[in-house]
Amino acid sequence: MKKQENVERIAAAGSCLLMLIAFYAVFTTVLATHTLTIQLLMQVGVLIMVGAAVWIMLTHPELDRSEIFLWLILVLGILMRVGYMLYTPAYVRGHDLGKCSLDSNGHVAYILHLLQGELPPNNSYQFYHPPLFHALSAIAMACYRALSGFSDPGQLLEAAKTVSCAASIVTLFYARNLCRQLRLSDEATLIAVSLAAFLPNHYLLAGRVNNDSLAVMFMTAILYYTLRWYKRQEWGALVKLALCFGLGMMTKISVGVFALVTGCVMILVLYRRLREKNGLPIIRQFVVFGLIAFPLGLWYPIRNLILFQQPFNYVLRISEESEVYCGGYSLWERFGLIKNFEIYDHPFEDYNVWSYLLKGSLFGEFSFNMGKVIPGLLILINLLLILLSLAAMALVLIRHRTAQWTVLICFWLVLMGSYINFNIQYPFGCTMDFRYVVPTALIGAVFLAKWWEEIPQNRKCLFRKGVVGLTGLYAIFSLVLCCNLTW
């Protein structure tokens, strides 16, 4: 197993390196403006990868088919992330970018300030965010400038997408690690990893210039390292968990919401060790955890508190006069049954949270010019998978009251509870976006995979085949969608 983990680490690092090479090859040539050519290459790549997997299975029947399918899923998931990032300009399907100028105060201006070696001069608009994503983006832009000779900020900005794309790739490998930590069977792992690899929203995150993708990566890593540390209180897992919290909160302060669960897990372990009269080693780990996580995660909020009197839980407040304000609708209309059956979300018109999440988990807040058949089928499949995963959460917890599954559902509850409270406190269309709760999709996927795994093959096979069929269709439609988007 250790050897397999090392191979996957090398694969993740190699994928990020190949992504950077592909970015440079595309954006320093005419391919940068040839969207259809890149999409055609993606389609050819999909066919080659599928064909290679089939050939390997036919010519080497002794090899583990589950392992071949797993690597095929990982490769296709990476291909889609990289391809979408390459053919989608930075200003397409973005959030809060602002003008490409220091005079603005969106994410782009934030990066440009750091590119000049300075922090933002105030905390207006997007400047209130911690700086890790923007600093990494500035480094990527500086490297791109040095290698390409380009100086136009608009051209250099495209390099910032590589940070989000790399984070999305790493997130996929953490999803696989989470399945291993939960000891899912090989077949169940294929289901969970497929749902993570082919979720279209991950492609949108991979091509976006803001801190969402990096925050999702750290939150997914926190899920994994919390469970790993709980099972075996090793220093390596503890330090990595502390780094994930510290760097995660240096990316987006909302990552800290997971501390509610991880903190309870740590207190529980300490309580057990104290009863065994062996609490000192855990106390030492807590001290090291605090020395790593707190300075990294809190230095920027403290800076803003001192300079601008910005509260630690500060969120930019939009005017109630804005067109995205939906506070005029009742809580029942906003949190009750879904009534809007439009294909895509509309931030200026929609108000029902569950409808927004259902569609936003696939397409974000955007509409695509590709007809309604494939998007409509994806929404239907997505709805069925969500309902099955919710049922799986209840059934798995009834049958497995183990700490790992309980901790995992607590992460889901904390994230969803925070999201619901956020939407009550800030009733705006953009507040309902799925990008604030992306890890819930992975949690639901592993619960569904666990439920599927426990149904005997000789009983209720229709359910097992149905889940596999839904997952397969989900993957196919997602691939078709990603390879044909226009802007």
PDB file of C-alpha atoms in Angstrom, residues 86-241:
ATOM      1  CA  LEU A  86      -6.646  25.645 -21.487  1.00  0.00           C
ATOM      2  CA  TYR A  87      -9.614  26.576 -23.672  1.00  0.00           C
ATOM      3  CA  THR A  88     -11.417  28.868 -21.225  1.00  0.00           C
ATOM      4  CA  PRO A  89     -10.065  32.440 -20.879  1.00  0.00           C
ATOM      5  CA  ALA A  90      -9.568  33.796 -17.373  1.00  0.00           C
ATOM      6  CA  TYR A  91     -12.488  36.223 -17.648  1.00  0.00           C
ATOM      7  CA  VAL A  92     -14.972  33.571 -18.786  1.00  0.00           C
ATOM      8  CA  ARG A  93     -17.166  32.071 -16.014  1.00  0.00           C
ATOM      9  CA  GLY A  94     -15.160  33.832 -13.325  1.00  0.00           C
ATOM     10  CA  HIS A  95     -16.193  35.427 -10.053  1.00  0.00           C
ATOM     11  CA  ASP A  96     -15.338  38.892  -8.716  1.00  0.00           C
ATOM     12  CA  LEU A  97     -12.310  39.412 -10.953  1.00  0.00           C
ATOM     13  CA  GLY A  98     -12.677  43.150 -11.385  1.00  0.00           C
ATOM     14  CA  LYS A  99     -10.702  45.069 -13.978  1.00  0.00           C
ATOM     15  CA  CYS A 100      -7.182  44.058 -14.937  1.00  0.00           C
ATOM     16  CA  SER A 101      -5.752  47.124 -13.234  1.00  0.00           C
ATOM     17  CA  LEU A 102      -4.308  48.185  -9.891  1.00  0.00           C
ATOM     18  CA  ASP A 103      -7.075  50.780  -9.720  1.00  0.00           C
ATOM     19  CA  SER A 104      -9.621  47.985  -9.304  1.00  0.00           C
ATOM     20  CA  ASN A 105     -10.153  45.932  -6.137  1.00  0.00           C
ATOM     21  CA  GLY A 106     -11.139  42.488  -7.416  1.00  0.00           C
ATOM     22  CA  HIS A 107      -9.100  39.296  -7.460  1.00  0.00           C
ATOM     23  CA  VAL A 108      -7.030  40.459 -10.441  1.00  0.00           C
ATOM     24  CA  ALA A 109      -5.976  43.710  -8.770  1.00  0.00           C
ATOM     25  CA  TYR A 110      -5.097  41.709  -5.631  1.00  0.00           C
ATOM     26  CA  ILE A 111      -2.743  39.522  -7.694  1.00  0.00           C
ATOM     27  CA  LEU A 112      -1.243  42.541  -9.450  1.00  0.00           C
ATOM     28  CA  HIS A 113      -0.456  44.181  -6.106  1.00  0.00           C
ATOM     29  CA  LEU A 114       1.369  41.043  -4.984  1.00  0.00           C
ATOM     30  CA  LEU A 115       3.129  40.866  -8.357  1.00  0.00           C
ATOM     31  CA  GLN A 116       4.593  44.248  -7.428  1.00  0.00           C
ATOM     32  CA  GLY A 117       5.640  42.909  -4.031  1.00  0.00           C
ATOM     33  CA  GLU A 118       3.000  44.606  -1.890  1.00  0.00           C
ATOM     34  CA  LEU A 119      -0.165  43.619  -0.029  1.00  0.00           C
ATOM     35  CA  PRO A 120      -3.450  45.353  -0.901  1.00  0.00           C
ATOM     36  CA  PRO A 121      -3.644  48.871   0.611  1.00  0.00           C
ATOM     37  CA  ASN A 122      -7.152  48.333   2.038  1.00  0.00           C
ATOM     38  CA  ASN A 123      -9.752  45.614   2.643  1.00  0.00           C
ATOM     39  CA  SER A 124     -12.369  46.714   0.122  1.00  0.00           C
ATOM     40  CA  TYR A 125     -14.280  44.286  -2.117  1.00  0.00           C
ATOM     41  CA  GLN A 126     -12.048  41.178  -2.574  1.00  0.00           C
ATOM     42  CA  PHE A 127      -9.033  42.611  -0.723  1.00  0.00           C
ATOM     43  CA  TYR A 128     -10.395  41.297   2.574  1.00  0.00           C
ATOM     44  CA  HIS A 129      -9.482  37.713   1.595  1.00  0.00           C
ATOM     45  CA  PRO A 130      -6.247  36.109   2.863  1.00  0.00           C
ATOM     46  CA  PRO A 131      -3.470  36.156   0.256  1.00  0.00           C
ATOM     47  CA  LEU A 132      -2.199  32.608  -0.392  1.00  0.00           C
ATOM     48  CA  PHE A 133      -3.995  31.978  -3.693  1.00  0.00           C
ATOM     49  CA  HIS A 134      -3.178  35.451  -4.942  1.00  0.00           C
ATOM     50  CA  ALA A 135       0.474  35.090  -3.933  1.00  0.00           C
ATOM     51  CA  LEU A 136       0.799  31.756  -5.750  1.00  0.00           C
ATOM     52  CA  SER A 137      -0.902  33.311  -8.783  1.00  0.00           C
ATOM     53  CA  ALA A 138       1.546  36.216  -8.723  1.00  0.00           C
ATOM     54  CA  ILE A 139       4.433  33.710  -8.648  1.00  0.00           C
ATOM     55  CA  ALA A 140       2.913  31.828 -11.601  1.00  0.00           C
ATOM     56  CA  MET A 141       2.532  35.096 -13.526  1.00  0.00           C
ATOM     57  CA  ALA A 142       6.101  36.159 -12.732  1.00  0.00           C
ATOM     58  CA  CYS A 143       7.467  32.814 -13.953  1.00  0.00           C
ATOM     59  CA  TYR A 144       5.333  33.014 -17.095  1.00  0.00           C
ATOM     60  CA  ARG A 145       6.579  36.556 -17.737  1.00  0.00           C
ATOM     61  CA  ALA A 146      10.198  35.464 -17.369  1.00  0.00           C
ATOM     62  CA  LEU A 147       9.799  32.454 -19.687  1.00  0.00           C
ATOM     63  CA  SER A 148       7.592  34.002 -22.366  1.00  0.00           C
ATOM     64  CA  GLY A 149       8.732  37.612 -22.399  1.00  0.00           C
ATOM     65  CA  PHE A 150       5.111  38.801 -22.248  1.00  0.00           C
ATOM     66  CA  SER A 151       4.409  41.930 -20.220  1.00  0.00           C
ATOM     67  CA  ASP A 152       0.716  42.596 -20.786  1.00  0.00           C
ATOM     68  CA  PRO A 153      -1.165  41.911 -17.516  1.00  0.00           C
ATOM     69  CA  GLY A 154      -4.103  40.456 -19.455  1.00  0.00           C
ATOM     70  CA  GLN A 155      -1.854  37.817 -21.038  1.00  0.00           C
ATOM     71  CA  LEU A 156      -0.009  37.102 -17.809  1.00  0.00           C
ATOM     72  CA  LEU A 157      -3.288  36.661 -15.910  1.00  0.00           C
ATOM     73  CA  GLU A 158      -3.952  33.413 -17.783  1.00  0.00           C
ATOM     74  CA  ALA A 159      -1.089  31.842 -15.819  1.00  0.00           C
ATOM     75  CA  ALA A 160      -3.045  32.302 -12.591  1.00  0.00           C
ATOM     76  CA  LYS A 161      -5.415  29.565 -13.774  1.00  0.00           C
ATOM     77  CA  THR A 162      -2.634  27.011 -13.380  1.00  0.00           C
ATOM     78  CA  VAL A 163      -2.819  27.423  -9.584  1.00  0.00           C
ATOM     79  CA  SER A 164      -6.519  26.517  -9.560  1.00  0.00           C
ATOM     80  CA  CYS A 165      -5.974  23.661 -12.014  1.00  0.00           C
ATOM     81  CA  ALA A 166      -3.134  22.167  -9.963  1.00  0.00           C
ATOM     82  CA  ALA A 167      -5.279  22.394  -6.819  1.00  0.00           C
ATOM     83  CA  SER A 168      -8.154  20.608  -8.575  1.00  0.00           C
ATOM     84  CA  ILE A 169      -5.814  17.818  -9.714  1.00  0.00           C
ATOM     85  CA  VAL A 170      -4.469  17.328  -6.185  1.00  0.00           C
ATOM     86  CA  THR A 171      -8.037  17.316  -4.824  1.00  0.00           C
ATOM     87  CA  LEU A 172      -8.816  14.345  -7.056  1.00  0.00           C
ATOM     88  CA  PHE A 173      -5.934  12.359  -5.588  1.00  0.00           C
ATOM     89  CA  TYR A 174      -7.018  13.263  -2.061  1.00  0.00           C
ATOM     90  CA  ALA A 175     -10.454  11.863  -2.950  1.00  0.00           C
ATOM     91  CA  ARG A 176      -8.759   8.592  -3.815  1.00  0.00           C
ATOM     92  CA  ASN A 177      -6.785   8.706  -0.530  1.00  0.00           C
ATOM     93  CA  LEU A 178      -9.991   9.250   1.419  1.00  0.00           C
ATOM     94  CA  CYS A 179     -11.464   6.081  -0.091  1.00  0.00           C
ATOM     95  CA  ARG A 180      -8.364   4.159   0.951  1.00  0.00           C
ATOM     96  CA  GLN A 181      -8.537   5.569   4.480  1.00  0.00           C
ATOM     97  CA  LEU A 182     -12.164   4.429   4.739  1.00  0.00           C
ATOM     98  CA  ARG A 183     -11.148   0.983   3.441  1.00  0.00           C
ATOM     99  CA  LEU A 184     -13.651   0.971   0.610  1.00  0.00           C
ATOM    100  CA  SER A 185     -13.407  -2.005  -1.712  1.00  0.00           C
ATOM    101  CA  ASP A 186     -11.787  -1.543  -5.129  1.00  0.00           C
ATOM    102  CA  GLU A 187     -15.175  -1.539  -6.870  1.00  0.00           C
ATOM    103  CA  ALA A 188     -16.728   0.922  -4.421  1.00  0.00           C
ATOM    104  CA  THR A 189     -13.693   3.171  -4.794  1.00  0.00           C
ATOM    105  CA  LEU A 190     -14.323   3.307  -8.547  1.00  0.00           C
ATOM    106  CA  ILE A 191     -17.809   4.706  -7.906  1.00  0.00           C
ATOM    107  CA  ALA A 192     -16.680   7.347  -5.403  1.00  0.00           C
ATOM    108  CA  VAL A 193     -13.646   8.457  -7.422  1.00  0.00           C
ATOM    109  CA  SER A 194     -15.717   8.570 -10.639  1.00  0.00           C
ATOM    110  CA  LEU A 195     -18.206  10.955  -9.051  1.00  0.00           C
ATOM    111  CA  ALA A 196     -15.295  13.139  -7.908  1.00  0.00           C
ATOM    112  CA  ALA A 197     -13.444  12.954 -11.227  1.00  0.00           C
ATOM    113  CA  PHE A 198     -16.417  13.797 -13.442  1.00  0.00           C
ATOM    114  CA  LEU A 199     -18.240  16.438 -11.390  1.00  0.00           C
ATOM    115  CA  PRO A 200     -18.413  19.305 -13.947  1.00  0.00           C
ATOM    116  CA  ASN A 201     -18.106  21.942 -11.234  1.00  0.00           C
ATOM    117  CA  HIS A 202     -14.544  20.747 -10.598  1.00  0.00           C
ATOM    118  CA  TYR A 203     -13.721  21.678 -14.189  1.00  0.00           C
ATOM    119  CA  LEU A 204     -15.103  25.178 -13.624  1.00  0.00           C
ATOM    120  CA  LEU A 205     -13.011  25.482 -10.470  1.00  0.00           C
ATOM    121  CA  ALA A 206      -9.899  24.338 -12.341  1.00  0.00           C
ATOM    122  CA  GLY A 207     -10.166  27.170 -14.856  1.00  0.00           C
ATOM    123  CA  ARG A 208     -11.092  29.973 -12.455  1.00  0.00           C
ATOM    124  CA  VAL A 209      -8.965  32.831 -11.147  1.00  0.00           C
ATOM    125  CA  ASN A 210     -10.020  32.971  -7.511  1.00  0.00           C
ATOM    126  CA  ASN A 211      -9.371  31.108  -4.258  1.00  0.00           C
ATOM    127  CA  ASP A 212     -12.194  28.526  -4.482  1.00  0.00           C
ATOM    128  CA  SER A 213     -10.246  25.600  -5.974  1.00  0.00           C
ATOM    129  CA  LEU A 214      -7.332  25.953  -3.567  1.00  0.00           C
ATOM    130  CA  ALA A 215      -9.712  26.176  -0.590  1.00  0.00           C
ATOM    131  CA  VAL A 216     -11.531  23.014  -1.755  1.00  0.00           C
ATOM    132  CA  MET A 217      -8.188  21.214  -1.983  1.00  0.00           C
ATOM    133  CA  PHE A 218      -7.279  22.082   1.610  1.00  0.00           C
ATOM    134  CA  MET A 219     -10.750  21.156   2.898  1.00  0.00           C
ATOM    135  CA  THR A 220     -10.572  17.767   1.162  1.00  0.00           C
ATOM    136  CA  ALA A 221      -7.111  17.216   2.608  1.00  0.00           C
ATOM    137  CA  ILE A 222      -8.451  18.082   6.085  1.00  0.00           C
ATOM    138  CA  LEU A 223     -11.098  15.365   5.713  1.00  0.00           C
ATOM    139  CA  TYR A 224      -8.401  12.839   4.926  1.00  0.00           C
ATOM    140  CA  TYR A 225      -5.781  13.848   7.507  1.00  0.00           C
ATOM    141  CA  THR A 226      -8.327  14.183  10.320  1.00  0.00           C
ATOM    142  CA  LEU A 227      -9.453  10.583   9.792  1.00  0.00           C
ATOM    143  CA  ARG A 228      -5.867   9.419   9.379  1.00  0.00           C
ATOM    144  CA  TRP A 229      -4.684  11.146  12.564  1.00  0.00           C
ATOM    145  CA  TYR A 230      -7.662   9.841  14.540  1.00  0.00           C
ATOM    146  CA  LYS A 231      -6.838   6.276  13.604  1.00  0.00           C
ATOM    147  CA  ARG A 232      -3.135   6.560  14.351  1.00  0.00           C
ATOM    148  CA  GLN A 233      -1.780   9.654  16.086  1.00  0.00           C
ATOM    149  CA  GLU A 234       1.375   9.979  13.984  1.00  0.00           C
ATOM    150  CA  TRP A 235       3.426  13.126  13.809  1.00  0.00           C
ATOM    151  CA  GLY A 236       3.396  13.159  10.013  1.00  0.00           C
ATOM    152  CA  ALA A 237      -0.403  13.283   9.797  1.00  0.00           C
ATOM    153  CA  LEU A 238      -0.538  15.876  12.590  1.00  0.00           C
ATOM    154  CA  VAL A 239       1.891  18.255  10.878  1.00  0.00           C
ATOM    155  CA  LYS A 240       0.157  17.884   7.510  1.00  0.00           C
ATOM    156  CA  LEU A 241      -3.222  18.512   9.145  1.00  0.00           C
TER     157      LEU A 241
END
